[in-house]
Amino acid sequence: MKGVFDLYTARDTFLHRLDPRVKILAVLFLSLLGFIMTNLIPLFTLLCFIILLLYLTRSTFSKAYFALKFVLRLMVLITVLWPLFDQSGTPVLAALGPIKITEPAIWRGLTSAIRIGCLATVWYILMFTTTQRDLVRALVKMGLRYDFGLALAISLRFIPTFGFTIESIKDAQRARGLEFDKGSIIRRSKNYIAVLIPAVVYALRTAETLSLSLQSRAYGARKDRTYMREIRMRSSDLVSLVIVVLLFAIPAVAKFVFGAAI
Amino acid sequence: MYALKMSGVSFVYEGAEGHALDDISVSIDEGEFVTVLGANGAGKTTLAMLSNGLIPHAIKGTLEGSVKVFGYDISKHTVAQLSTLVGMVFQEPESQLFCMSVEEEVAFGPENLAIPRDELFKRVEWALDLVGLKGLNERSPATLSGGQKQRLAIAAALAMRPKMLVLDEPAYALDPVGRIELYALLRSLTEKHGMAVLLMDRDSENILEFSDKVVLMNSGRILTVAPPSEILRDIRNFRAIRVPPPQIFEIASLLNSRLTGVDFSFTTLDEAEAELLSRVPSLPRRGDTR
Amino acid sequence: MIPKPGADRSKRMIEMDNVGFTYEAGVEALRSVSLKISSGEFLAIVGGNGSGKTTLAKLMNGLLRPSSGSIKISGAPAESQSIAELSKTVGYCFQNPDHQLFCTSVEDEVMFGPKNLGIGLEESRERMERALSLMGIFSLKTMSPFSLSLSERRRVTIASILAMTPQVMILDEPTTGLDADESSELMALIRKLNADGRTIILITHEMKLVAEHADRVIILSDGHILLDSDVRGAFSDLEILKASRLLPPPVTLLASRISSIGISRDLLTSDEFVFELSRRYGSR
C-alpha cells in the first residue's frame, strides 16, 4: 500500500541532497519551459534532460515503472488520437471518408505528447528524491501556513494506515460472502457501501483521538513555534538555484525578447 | 504538593444522561505510581481526560468539583499549559502518532512550546533513550510494532518534561510480554525520574509489583484507594469492581474458604510457593484410598 | 431451519500440508505449516504480536492463498474455491467489529452474509433470528449497530458469521477490549457453539482464555508452529511459552513449582488448583 503513495527512494545522490525548495523551484521552472516551448526539437531536448535527471535519481525500477507507465500510455494515446481530430494543413497523407490524416497534424500530435510527457514526468524528479516530510517542511518554509503544512503531513502519514484499514474492511466483508467484482456496475458500486461506511466511521474515530492527542501536546500553544530540523540553503544549493534560474531564463529571454523559435 | 487532587468531582458528558464520574475525591502524590482499576464504563477514561484538562476544555459536559494538578486548577488553564505538567498517552497507539518520523513525533510537543533547537535535540534523544527507541529517529511511526508505538507515544509525552504521566489502558492490544515490558518502563519513570504515573487498567495481575497505590472504580465512583497490599486482603474488592483478582491471590482466598484450618496470606508466586510447601504437607490428608 | 452441524470428530475440517506464505513485500509470514483440524475441536492459535496467527487464519478461509503447500477444507482443495464458497464452511470473525458493521439495523447486518450467499429472504430471516438468539442479542434486532456497546457489537459480528452456518468458526481476539464479565459471557456463548458441534478456532494471546476454554493449542512463533498439543501439554512447557512471548497463567507456574507435594504440574485454572488440593487435604 505504502509504495503506491510514497514514491521516495532513499539514496545518496546530488538530487537527494539538494534543498527541497530548490527542487520545487526547479520543477516549477522546467514545467514553465514545457509550456512556453512550442517546437518539437526544443521540447524533445527538454524531455531528454528530464529523463536524464530522473535517471540520476537512482530510483528503483519498479517505482519508476509504476510512475511512468501512465505517462507513457498518455503520450501514445495523444500521438495516435491527435491527427484524427486535427485535420488542418497539407499534405494529406491518408484519407478515409470524412477522416483525413495530415502531416502537420502528426507533428503537432507528437509535440503535444512530448509536452505532456515533460509536464507529467518532471514532478517525479521531486517525488523520487524528496521525503514527504521534507516536502512539507519546504512548503512551510516557502510561506505555507504551518497549520496547512501539518494538515498535509498528517494526511500523507495516514494514507497508508487508511489503506490498510480499507483492506482489512474489504477482507472482513469478503469473509461474509461479499464478492466485489461480481454483478453489474450498479451492484458493484453498491458493494462498496459496505466498505465506505466502516471506513468513514474509522476515519471519524481516528480524527477524534488525533485531535485530543494534538491538544495534549500543546498544538497551537504559541505563535513562535520552533523547529528541530530546519532546511538550510548551503552554497551548493545556491549554485544549483542559479543554474536552475539560468536554465529557465535563457530560453525564455530568447523566445520573448529575441523571438527565437523554440 | 499533590501531583493530582480531585475533590468532589462529578462529570456528565454533553448529551448523556448518567454521571460518567460521580463525586470523586482522590489525590496522588508526586512520584507515585497509581493504578486505577475498573471494568468498562467505570469512568477511567473520563478520569484520565480530566487530569490534563481535555475535559472540560476539549470535551464538553457539566463539571462539578475541583481538579488540581501540581496546584494548578485545570479549568483555569489551557490543555497546552497543562501539557508541561501532565503527559497523556491514549489507548489506541495508531491514531495518536501523526508525524512522519519517530523523531518528529517526539519533537512535536516541545516545538509547539517554542523550545530552542539545541534543547529540542537533547530532549528527543533523552526521551527516545528512556523508552528504548534510541536510533530509530528516522523510522516512520506506522512501521513500528504495537509495543514500540506505545513507547513512542510515551516518549512524545515525556519530551514535554511533564511531572506526571497519565495512560489510558495503554497495554490493551499488547501481547503479555509487551505488557510487562511497558509496566516496567513506567515503573522506572517513577523510580529513576520521580514522575507520578496514573495508569488506567483493567488487568490486576501486576498491581503488586508495579503500583504504590490502587484506586478501585465502578460506575463512575471510587470504591477504595489503598496500597496494593491492602487491596489484596479482601477478594470482595475485586468482585465489587468486576475485575478479576490476581490469580495467586485468588487461589489463597479460595483455599481459605475450602480447606479447614488454613489462613493463607500469600499474594506473590514466591510467597505462595513458600507457604504452600511449608503448610500443605502437614494438613490432614483425605482418604488416601484412591 | 438451520442445519445443525454434527460433531463427527473423525471428520477433517481443515488440513494444511507444508504451507508457506510470503507477502508481496517479500516478508515470509509463515513457513512449512502442517496441521489437521477435526470437526468439533476447540482449538486456540496463540503467539505474540507478529507471530503469524492472523496470516494462518486468513489462509483457512481463502482471504490469503498459500505461496507453497496445499490446503484442504472439508476434504476439498481450497484453491479451487472462492472466499464466498469457503465462507460457507469456514467463518472468519474479525477482531474489530467496526471494520465490518455498516447496516442501519442489527437484523440487516446479520442477514448480509446469507444474502451474499444467495439464500432466499425467508431463510435468511430465519437464520438471522436463530443466530441472534444463539448470541443472546435477539432483543437488539431492530437497533442500529452503531448505538451498541463494544461487547454487543462484537456479538453482532459473530452472529453475522453464524448466519452463514459455517461448521468452523475462526474468532480473532474476540475478547479484546471487553472487561472480565463481558468476556466470560461471550466465551460461554462460544463454548455453546462448540458444544453444538461447531469447530472453534480461537486466535489470541490471552493464555488465561486458552487455559479455560481450549482443548488444543497451536503455538506460533516467527511464522512456524512451535508446538501443537493438547492444552495441558502446552502449559507444562514453560520454556516454549516464554520463547513465543507468551506468559503461562500464574497458577500453572505455581503448580509446577510445588509439584513435590503431589499435585499435578499442568493445572490451568484457580478452581482446578483449589480442587486438586482440597481433594487431597482436609476440607470443610
Coordinates of N, CA and C in Angstrom, one line a residue, chain A residues 32-179:
Chain A
L32 N 7.3 25.3 -16.6 CA 7.0 26.5 -17.3 C 7.7 26.5 -18.7
L33 N 8.9 26.0 -18.7 CA 9.6 25.8 -20.0 C 8.8 24.9 -21.0
G34 N 8.2 23.8 -20.4 CA 7.4 22.9 -21.2 C 6.2 23.7 -21.8
F35 N 5.7 24.7 -21.0 CA 4.5 25.4 -21.5 C 4.9 26.4 -22.6
I36 N 6.1 27.1 -22.4 CA 6.4 28.1 -23.4 C 7.0 27.6 -24.7
M37 N 7.6 26.4 -24.6 CA 8.2 25.8 -25.8 C 7.1 25.3 -26.7
T38 N 7.2 25.5 -28.0 CA 6.2 25.1 -28.9 C 6.7 24.2 -30.0
N39 N 8.0 24.1 -30.1 CA 8.6 23.4 -31.2 C 9.1 22.0 -30.7
L40 N 9.1 21.1 -31.7 CA 9.3 19.7 -31.3 C 10.8 19.5 -30.8
I41 N 11.8 20.0 -31.5 CA 13.1 19.7 -31.1 C 13.5 20.3 -29.7
P42 N 13.2 21.5 -29.4 CA 13.4 22.0 -28.0 C 12.7 21.2 -27.0
L43 N 11.4 20.9 -27.3 CA 10.7 20.1 -26.3 C 11.3 18.7 -26.1
F44 N 11.7 18.1 -27.2 CA 12.3 16.8 -27.1 C 13.6 16.9 -26.3
T45 N 14.4 18.0 -26.5 CA 15.6 18.2 -25.7 C 15.2 18.3 -24.2
L46 N 14.2 19.0 -23.9 CA 13.7 19.2 -22.5 C 13.4 17.8 -21.9
L47 N 12.6 17.0 -22.7 CA 12.2 15.7 -22.2 C 13.5 14.8 -21.9
C48 N 14.4 14.9 -22.9 CA 15.7 14.1 -22.6 C 16.3 14.6 -21.4
F49 N 16.4 15.9 -21.1 CA 17.0 16.4 -19.9 C 16.3 15.9 -18.7
I50 N 15.0 15.9 -18.7 CA 14.2 15.5 -17.6 C 14.4 14.0 -17.3
I51 N 14.5 13.2 -18.4 CA 14.7 11.8 -18.3 C 16.1 11.5 -17.7
L52 N 17.1 12.4 -18.1 CA 18.4 12.2 -17.6 C 18.4 12.5 -16.1
L53 N 17.7 13.5 -15.7 CA 17.6 13.8 -14.2 C 16.9 12.7 -13.5
L54 N 15.8 12.1 -14.1 CA 15.1 11.0 -13.5 C 16.1 9.8 -13.3
Y55 N 16.9 9.6 -14.3 CA 17.9 8.5 -14.2 C 18.8 8.8 -13.1
L56 N 19.2 10.0 -12.9 CA 20.1 10.4 -11.8 C 19.5 10.2 -10.4
T57 N 18.2 10.1 -10.3 CA 17.6 9.9 -9.0 C 17.9 8.5 -8.5
R58 N 18.3 7.6 -9.4 CA 18.6 6.2 -9.0 C 17.4 5.6 -8.2
S59 N 16.2 5.9 -8.7 CA 15.0 5.3 -8.1 C 15.0 3.9 -8.5
T60 N 14.2 3.1 -7.7 CA 14.1 1.6 -8.1 C 13.3 1.5 -9.4
F61 N 13.6 0.5 -10.1 CA 12.9 0.3 -11.4 C 11.4 0.2 -11.2
S62 N 11.0 -0.6 -10.2 CA 9.6 -0.8 -10.0 C 8.8 0.5 -9.8
K63 N 9.4 1.3 -8.9 CA 8.7 2.6 -8.7 C 8.7 3.5 -9.9
A64 N 9.8 3.5 -10.6 CA 9.9 4.4 -11.8 C 8.9 3.8 -12.8
Y65 N 8.8 2.5 -13.0 CA 7.9 1.9 -13.9 C 6.5 2.3 -13.6
F66 N 6.2 2.1 -12.3 CA 4.8 2.4 -11.8 C 4.4 3.8 -12.1
A67 N 5.4 4.7 -11.9 CA 5.1 6.1 -12.0 C 5.0 6.5 -13.5
L68 N 5.8 5.9 -14.3 CA 6.0 6.4 -15.7 C 5.0 5.7 -16.7
K69 N 4.4 4.6 -16.3 CA 3.6 3.8 -17.2 C 2.4 4.6 -17.7
F70 N 1.8 5.4 -16.7 CA 0.7 6.2 -17.0 C 1.0 7.2 -18.0
V71 N 2.2 7.9 -17.8 CA 2.6 9.0 -18.6 C 2.8 8.4 -20.0
L72 N 3.5 7.3 -20.1 CA 3.8 6.7 -21.4 C 2.5 6.4 -22.2
R73 N 1.6 5.8 -21.5 CA 0.3 5.5 -22.1 C -0.4 6.7 -22.7
L74 N -0.4 7.8 -21.8 CA -1.0 9.0 -22.2 C -0.3 9.6 -23.4
M75 N 1.0 9.5 -23.5 CA 1.8 10.1 -24.6 C 1.4 9.3 -25.9
V76 N 1.3 8.0 -25.8 CA 1.0 7.2 -27.0 C -0.4 7.6 -27.5
L77 N -1.3 7.7 -26.5 CA -2.7 8.0 -26.8 C -2.8 9.3 -27.6
I78 N -2.1 10.3 -27.1 CA -2.2 11.6 -27.7 C -1.6 11.6 -29.1
T79 N -0.5 10.9 -29.2 CA 0.1 10.8 -30.6 C -0.8 10.2 -31.6
V80 N -1.5 9.2 -31.2 CA -2.4 8.4 -32.1 C -3.7 9.2 -32.4
L81 N -4.2 9.8 -31.3 CA -5.5 10.4 -31.5 C -5.5 11.8 -32.1
W82 N -4.4 12.5 -31.8 CA -4.4 13.9 -32.3 C -4.7 14.1 -33.8
P83 N -4.1 13.3 -34.7 CA -4.3 13.6 -36.1 C -5.8 13.3 -36.5
L84 N -6.5 12.5 -35.7 CA -7.9 12.2 -36.0 C -8.8 13.3 -35.8
F85 N -8.4 14.2 -34.8 CA -9.2 15.4 -34.5 C -8.8 16.6 -35.2
D86 N -7.4 16.7 -35.4 CA -6.9 17.9 -36.0 C -6.6 17.6 -37.5
Q87 N -7.4 18.1 -38.4 CA -7.3 17.7 -39.8 C -6.8 18.8 -40.7
S88 N -6.2 19.9 -40.0 CA -5.8 21.1 -40.8 C -4.4 20.8 -41.5
G89 N -4.1 21.6 -42.5 CA -2.8 21.5 -43.1 C -2.7 20.5 -44.2
T90 N -1.6 20.7 -44.9 CA -1.3 19.8 -46.0 C 0.2 19.3 -45.9
P91 N 0.7 18.4 -46.5 CA -0.1 17.4 -47.3 C -0.9 16.4 -46.5
V92 N -2.0 15.9 -47.2 CA -2.8 14.9 -46.6 C -2.1 13.6 -46.9
L93 N -1.9 12.8 -45.9 CA -1.1 11.5 -46.0 C -2.1 10.4 -46.3
A94 N -3.2 10.4 -45.7 CA -4.2 9.3 -45.9 C -5.6 9.9 -45.7
A95 N -6.6 9.4 -46.4 CA -7.9 9.8 -46.2 C -8.9 8.6 -46.3
L96 N -9.8 8.6 -45.3 CA -10.8 7.5 -45.3 C -12.1 8.2 -45.0
G97 N -12.9 8.3 -46.1 CA -14.2 9.0 -45.9 C -14.0 10.4 -45.3
P98 N -14.7 10.8 -44.3 CA -14.5 12.2 -43.7 C -13.2 12.4 -43.0
I99 N -12.5 11.3 -42.7 CA -11.3 11.4 -41.9 C -10.1 11.5 -42.8
K100 N -9.3 12.6 -42.5 CA -8.0 12.6 -43.3 C -6.9 12.9 -42.3
I101 N -5.8 12.3 -42.6 CA -4.6 12.4 -41.7 C -3.6 13.3 -42.5
T102 N -3.3 14.5 -41.8 CA -2.3 15.4 -42.5 C -1.0 15.3 -41.8
E103 N 0.1 15.7 -42.5 CA 1.4 15.6 -41.9 C 1.6 16.6 -40.8
P104 N 1.2 17.8 -40.9 CA 1.4 18.8 -39.8 C 0.7 18.3 -38.5
A105 N -0.5 17.6 -38.7 CA -1.2 17.2 -37.5 C -0.4 16.1 -36.8
I106 N 0.3 15.2 -37.5 CA 1.1 14.2 -36.9 C 2.2 14.9 -36.0
W107 N 2.8 15.9 -36.6 CA 3.9 16.6 -35.9 C 3.3 17.3 -34.6
R108 N 2.2 17.9 -34.8 CA 1.5 18.6 -33.7 C 1.2 17.6 -32.6
G109 N 0.7 16.5 -33.0 CA 0.3 15.4 -32.0 C 1.5 15.0 -31.2
L110 N 2.6 14.8 -32.0 CA 3.9 14.4 -31.3 C 4.4 15.4 -30.4
T111 N 4.3 16.7 -30.8 CA 4.8 17.8 -30.0 C 3.9 17.8 -28.7
S112 N 2.6 17.7 -28.8 CA 1.8 17.8 -27.6 C 2.1 16.6 -26.7
A113 N 2.3 15.5 -27.3 CA 2.6 14.3 -26.4 C 3.8 14.5 -25.7
I114 N 4.8 15.1 -26.3 CA 6.1 15.3 -25.6 C 6.0 16.4 -24.5
R115 N 5.2 17.4 -24.9 CA 5.0 18.5 -23.9 C 4.3 17.9 -22.6
I116 N 3.2 17.1 -22.9 CA 2.5 16.4 -21.7 C 3.5 15.5 -21.0
G117 N 4.4 14.8 -21.7 CA 5.4 14.0 -21.1 C 6.3 14.8 -20.2
C118 N 6.7 15.9 -20.7 CA 7.6 16.8 -19.9 C 6.9 17.2 -18.6
L119 N 5.7 17.7 -18.8 CA 4.9 18.3 -17.6 C 4.6 17.2 -16.6
A120 N 4.4 16.0 -17.1 CA 4.0 15.0 -16.1 C 5.2 14.3 -15.4
T121 N 6.3 14.2 -16.2 CA 7.4 13.4 -15.6 C 8.3 14.3 -14.7
V122 N 8.3 15.6 -14.9 CA 9.2 16.5 -14.2 C 8.9 16.4 -12.7
W123 N 7.7 16.2 -12.3 CA 7.4 16.2 -10.9 C 7.9 14.9 -10.2
Y124 N 8.2 13.9 -11.0 CA 8.7 12.7 -10.4 C 10.2 12.9 -9.9
I125 N 10.9 13.9 -10.5 CA 12.2 14.2 -10.0 C 12.1 14.6 -8.5
L126 N 11.1 15.4 -8.2 CA 10.9 15.9 -6.9 C 10.5 14.7 -6.0
M127 N 9.5 13.9 -6.5 CA 8.9 12.9 -5.7 C 9.8 11.7 -5.4
F128 N 10.7 11.4 -6.3 CA 11.6 10.3 -6.2 C 12.7 10.6 -5.1
T129 N 13.0 11.9 -5.0 CA 14.2 12.3 -4.2 C 13.9 13.0 -2.9
T130 N 12.7 13.3 -2.7 CA 12.3 14.1 -1.5 C 11.4 13.4 -0.6
T131 N 11.6 13.3 0.7 CA 10.7 12.6 1.6 C 9.5 13.6 1.7
Q132 N 8.3 13.0 2.0 CA 7.1 13.8 2.2 C 7.4 14.8 3.2
R133 N 8.1 14.4 4.2 CA 8.4 15.2 5.4 C 9.2 16.5 4.9
D134 N 10.2 16.3 4.1 CA 11.0 17.4 3.6 C 10.1 18.3 2.7
L135 N 9.3 17.7 1.9 CA 8.4 18.4 1.0 C 7.5 19.4 1.8
V136 N 6.9 18.9 2.9 CA 6.1 19.7 3.7 C 6.9 20.8 4.4
R137 N 8.1 20.4 4.9 CA 8.9 21.4 5.5 C 9.2 22.5 4.6
A138 N 9.6 22.1 3.3 CA 10.0 23.1 2.3 C 8.8 24.1 2.1
L139 N 7.6 23.5 1.9 CA 6.4 24.3 1.6 C 6.2 25.3 2.7
V140 N 6.3 24.8 4.0 CA 6.1 25.7 5.1 C 7.1 26.8 5.1
K141 N 8.4 26.4 4.8 CA 9.5 27.4 4.8 C 9.2 28.4 3.7
M142 N 8.6 28.0 2.6 CA 8.3 28.9 1.5 C 7.1 29.7 1.7
G143 N 6.5 29.6 2.9 CA 5.4 30.5 3.2 C 4.0 29.8 3.4
L144 N 3.9 28.5 3.2 CA 2.7 27.9 3.5 C 2.4 28.0 5.0
R145 N 1.2 28.2 5.4 CA 0.9 28.3 6.9 C 1.2 27.0 7.6
Y146 N 1.8 27.1 8.8 CA 2.2 25.8 9.5 C 1.0 24.9 9.6
D147 N -0.2 25.4 10.0 CA -1.4 24.6 10.2 C -1.6 23.7 8.9
F148 N -1.5 24.4 7.7 CA -1.8 23.7 6.5 C -0.8 22.7 6.2
G149 N 0.5 23.0 6.5 CA 1.6 22.1 6.3 C 1.4 20.9 7.2
L150 N 1.0 21.1 8.5 CA 0.7 20.0 9.4 C -0.4 19.1 8.9
A151 N -1.5 19.8 8.4 CA -2.6 19.0 7.9 C -2.2 18.1 6.7
L152 N -1.4 18.7 5.9 CA -0.9 18.0 4.7 C 0.0 16.8 5.2
A153 N 0.9 17.1 6.1 CA 1.7 16.0 6.6 C 0.9 14.9 7.2
I154 N -0.1 15.3 8.0 CA -0.9 14.2 8.7 C -1.6 13.4 7.7
S155 N -2.2 14.1 6.6 CA -2.9 13.3 5.6 C -2.0 12.3 5.0
L156 N -0.8 12.8 4.6 CA 0.2 11.9 4.0 C 0.6 10.7 4.9
R157 N 0.7 11.0 6.2 CA 1.1 10.0 7.1 C 0.0 8.9 7.2
F158 N -1.3 9.4 7.2 CA -2.3 8.4 7.4 C -2.8 7.7 6.1
I159 N -2.3 8.1 5.0 CA -2.8 7.4 3.8 C -2.5 5.9 3.8
P160 N -1.3 5.5 4.1 CA -1.0 4.1 4.2 C -1.8 3.4 5.3
T161 N -1.9 4.0 6.4 CA -2.7 3.4 7.5 C -4.2 3.2 7.1
F162 N -4.7 4.2 6.5 CA -6.1 4.2 6.0 C -6.2 3.1 4.9
G163 N -5.2 3.0 4.1 CA -5.2 1.9 3.1 C -5.3 0.5 3.7
F164 N -4.5 0.3 4.8 CA -4.5 -1.0 5.4 C -5.9 -1.2 6.0
T165 N -6.5 -0.2 6.6 CA -7.8 -0.4 7.2 C -8.8 -0.7 6.2
I166 N -8.7 -0.1 5.0 CA -9.7 -0.4 4.0 C -9.5 -1.8 3.5
E167 N -8.3 -2.3 3.4 CA -8.0 -3.7 3.0 C -8.6 -4.6 4.0
S168 N -8.5 -4.3 5.3 CA -9.0 -5.1 6.4 C -10.5 -5.1 6.3
I169 N -11.1 -4.0 6.1 CA -12.6 -3.9 6.0 C -13.1 -4.8 4.8
K170 N -12.3 -4.7 3.7 CA -12.7 -5.5 2.5 C -12.6 -7.0 2.8
D171 N -11.5 -7.3 3.5 CA -11.4 -8.7 3.9 C -12.6 -9.2 4.8
A172 N -12.9 -8.3 5.8 CA -14.0 -8.7 6.7 C -15.3 -8.9 5.9
Q173 N -15.5 -8.1 4.9 CA -16.8 -8.2 4.1 C -16.7 -9.4 3.2
R174 N -15.5 -9.7 2.6 CA -15.3 -10.8 1.8 C -15.6 -12.1 2.6
A175 N -15.2 -12.1 3.9 CA -15.4 -13.2 4.7 C -16.9 -13.4 5.0
R176 N -17.7 -12.4 4.7 CA -19.2 -12.5 4.9 C -19.8 -12.8 3.5
G177 N -19.0 -13.2 2.6 CA -19.5 -13.7 1.3 C -19.7 -12.6 0.3
L178 N -19.2 -11.4 0.5 CA -19.4 -10.3 -0.4 C -18.3 -10.5 -1.5
E179 N -18.8 -10.4 -2.8 CA -17.8 -10.5 -3.9 C -17.8 -9.2 -4.6

